[in-house]
Protein backbone atom coordinates (compact mmCIF):
# COMPACT_ATOMS: atom_id res chain seq x y z
CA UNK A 1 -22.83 -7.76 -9.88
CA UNK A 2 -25.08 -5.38 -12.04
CA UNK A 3 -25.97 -3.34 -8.68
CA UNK A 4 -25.01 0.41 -7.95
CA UNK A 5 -22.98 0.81 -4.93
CA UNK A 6 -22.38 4.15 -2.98
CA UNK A 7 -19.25 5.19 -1.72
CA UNK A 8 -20.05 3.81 1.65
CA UNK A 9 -20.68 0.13 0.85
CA UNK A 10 -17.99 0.17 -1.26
CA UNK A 11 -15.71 1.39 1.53
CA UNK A 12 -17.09 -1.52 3.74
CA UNK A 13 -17.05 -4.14 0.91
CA UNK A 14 -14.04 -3.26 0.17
CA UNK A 15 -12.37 -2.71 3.98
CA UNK A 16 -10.99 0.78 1.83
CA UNK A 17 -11.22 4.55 3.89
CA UNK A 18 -13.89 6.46 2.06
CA UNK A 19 -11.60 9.27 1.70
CA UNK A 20 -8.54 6.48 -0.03
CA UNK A 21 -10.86 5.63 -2.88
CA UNK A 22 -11.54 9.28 -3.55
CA UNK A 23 -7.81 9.57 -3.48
CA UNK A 24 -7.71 7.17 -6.01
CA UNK A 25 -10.02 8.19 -8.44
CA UNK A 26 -8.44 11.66 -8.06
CA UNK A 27 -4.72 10.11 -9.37
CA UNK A 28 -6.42 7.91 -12.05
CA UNK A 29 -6.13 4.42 -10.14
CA UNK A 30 -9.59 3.64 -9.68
CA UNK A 31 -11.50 4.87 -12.87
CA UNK A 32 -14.66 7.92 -11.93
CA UNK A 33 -17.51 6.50 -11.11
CA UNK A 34 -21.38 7.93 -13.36
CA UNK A 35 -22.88 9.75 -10.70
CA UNK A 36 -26.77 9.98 -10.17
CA UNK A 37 -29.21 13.09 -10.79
CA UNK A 38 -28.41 14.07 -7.19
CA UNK A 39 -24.37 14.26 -7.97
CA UNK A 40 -23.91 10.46 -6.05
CA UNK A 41 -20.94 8.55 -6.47
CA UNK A 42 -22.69 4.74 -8.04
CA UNK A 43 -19.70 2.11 -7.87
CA UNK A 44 -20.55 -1.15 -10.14
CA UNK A 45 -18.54 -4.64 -9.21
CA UNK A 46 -16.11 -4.02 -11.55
CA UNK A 47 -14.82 -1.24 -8.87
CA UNK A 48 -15.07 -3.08 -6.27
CA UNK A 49 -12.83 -5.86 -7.61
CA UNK A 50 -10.33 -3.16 -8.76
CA UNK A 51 -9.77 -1.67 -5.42
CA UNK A 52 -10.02 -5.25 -3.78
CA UNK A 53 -7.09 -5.62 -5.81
CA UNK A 54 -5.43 -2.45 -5.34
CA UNK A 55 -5.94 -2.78 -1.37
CA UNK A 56 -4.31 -6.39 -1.33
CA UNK A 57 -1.72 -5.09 -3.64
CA UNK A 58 -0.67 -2.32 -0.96
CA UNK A 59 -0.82 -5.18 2.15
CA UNK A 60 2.14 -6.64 0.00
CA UNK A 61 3.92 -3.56 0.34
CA UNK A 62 3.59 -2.64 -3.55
CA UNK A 63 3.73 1.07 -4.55
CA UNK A 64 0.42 2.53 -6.32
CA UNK A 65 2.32 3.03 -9.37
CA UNK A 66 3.91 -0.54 -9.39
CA UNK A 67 -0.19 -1.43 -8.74
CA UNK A 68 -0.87 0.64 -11.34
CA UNK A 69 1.97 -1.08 -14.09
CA UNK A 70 -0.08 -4.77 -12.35
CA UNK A 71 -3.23 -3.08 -13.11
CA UNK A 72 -1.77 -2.61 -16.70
CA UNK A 73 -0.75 -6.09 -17.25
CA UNK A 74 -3.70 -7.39 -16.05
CA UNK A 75 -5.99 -5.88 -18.40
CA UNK A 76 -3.48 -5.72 -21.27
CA UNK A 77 -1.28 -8.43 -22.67
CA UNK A 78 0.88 -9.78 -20.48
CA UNK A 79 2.60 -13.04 -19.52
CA UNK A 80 3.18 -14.59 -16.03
CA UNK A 81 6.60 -14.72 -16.22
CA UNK A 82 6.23 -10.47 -17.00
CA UNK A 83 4.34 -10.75 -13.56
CA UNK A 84 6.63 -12.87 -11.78
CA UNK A 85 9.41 -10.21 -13.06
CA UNK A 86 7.68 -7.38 -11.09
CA UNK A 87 7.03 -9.49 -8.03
CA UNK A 88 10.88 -10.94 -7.44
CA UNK A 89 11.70 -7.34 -7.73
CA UNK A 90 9.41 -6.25 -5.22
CA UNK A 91 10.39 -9.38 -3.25
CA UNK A 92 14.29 -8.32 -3.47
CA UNK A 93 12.85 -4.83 -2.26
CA UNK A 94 11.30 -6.01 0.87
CA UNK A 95 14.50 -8.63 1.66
CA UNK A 96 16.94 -5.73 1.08
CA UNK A 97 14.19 -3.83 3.77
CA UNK A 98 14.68 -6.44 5.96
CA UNK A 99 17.78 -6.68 6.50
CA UNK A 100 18.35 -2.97 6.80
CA UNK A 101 15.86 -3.35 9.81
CA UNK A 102 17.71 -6.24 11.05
CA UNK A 103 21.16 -4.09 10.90
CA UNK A 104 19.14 -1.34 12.84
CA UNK A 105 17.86 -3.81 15.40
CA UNK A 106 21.70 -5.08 15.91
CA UNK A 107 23.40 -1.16 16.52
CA UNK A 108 20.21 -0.21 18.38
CA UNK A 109 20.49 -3.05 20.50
CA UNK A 110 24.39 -2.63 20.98
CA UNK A 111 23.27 1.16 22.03
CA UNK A 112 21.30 0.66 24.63
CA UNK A 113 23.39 -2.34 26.16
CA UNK A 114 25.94 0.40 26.65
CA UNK A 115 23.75 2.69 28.48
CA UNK A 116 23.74 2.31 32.28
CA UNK A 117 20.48 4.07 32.47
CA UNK A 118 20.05 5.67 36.02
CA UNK A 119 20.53 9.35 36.93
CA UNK A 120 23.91 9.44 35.10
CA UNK A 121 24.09 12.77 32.63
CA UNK A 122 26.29 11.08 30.44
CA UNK A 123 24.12 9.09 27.90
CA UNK A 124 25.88 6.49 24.95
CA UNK A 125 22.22 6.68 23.66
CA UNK A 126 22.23 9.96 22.96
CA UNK A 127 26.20 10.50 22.02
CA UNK A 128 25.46 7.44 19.11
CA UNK A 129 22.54 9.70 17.60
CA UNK A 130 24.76 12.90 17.99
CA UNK A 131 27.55 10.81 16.17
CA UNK A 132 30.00 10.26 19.08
């Protein structure tokens, strides 16, 4: 894709907030644009497949700087199985989330079966969240 692209079809090409890929230029994860004579942003392809990447990256829950070490590997010398290391971490990250939720679910649940709800002052709600 030899074409310029400003900062707004980029956005829409990329389904990226205008104001997210300035974010990332501004910590280093999507590399500065050349600019024009009038002081324009002009994105190639090559950006646009970077923050494709970075934006399906952070659907998967990854943090920018584990993107960033993916980023690294990808353009460096890597193997798959140094790729698969990062991802079952990130995968034992996201089960350990899981179940944390799931645990949440359970008291939360147990909580509000307690409560009689009505115009009753005393609340089990409220006496689990002050500790009681």
């Amino acid at each position: 894709m030899g074409r310029e692209l400003t900062i707004g079809t980029l956005s829409r090409r990329s389904g990226v907030n205008i104001e997210t890929i300035r974010y990332y230029e501004r910590i280093g994860l999507l590399p500065a644009p050349p600019r024009s004579q009038g002081g324009h942003r002009l994105y190639s392809g090559e950006h646009l497949e970077r923050l494709v990447f970075i934006r399906r990256g952070r659907e998967l829950g990854f943090t920018l700087d584990e993107i960033r070490d993916l980023l690294g590997l990808m353009v460096g010398k890597h193997t798959c199985g140094e790729v698969q290391t990062m991802a079952l971490a990130h995968l034992d990250d996201i089960r350990a989330k899981i179940a944390d939720l799931r645990r949440m679910e359970r008291m939360l649940a147990a909580t509000i079966a307690r409560c009689q709800g009505g115009g009753r002052s005393e609340c089990p709600i409220l006496d689990a969240l002050a500790g009681g």
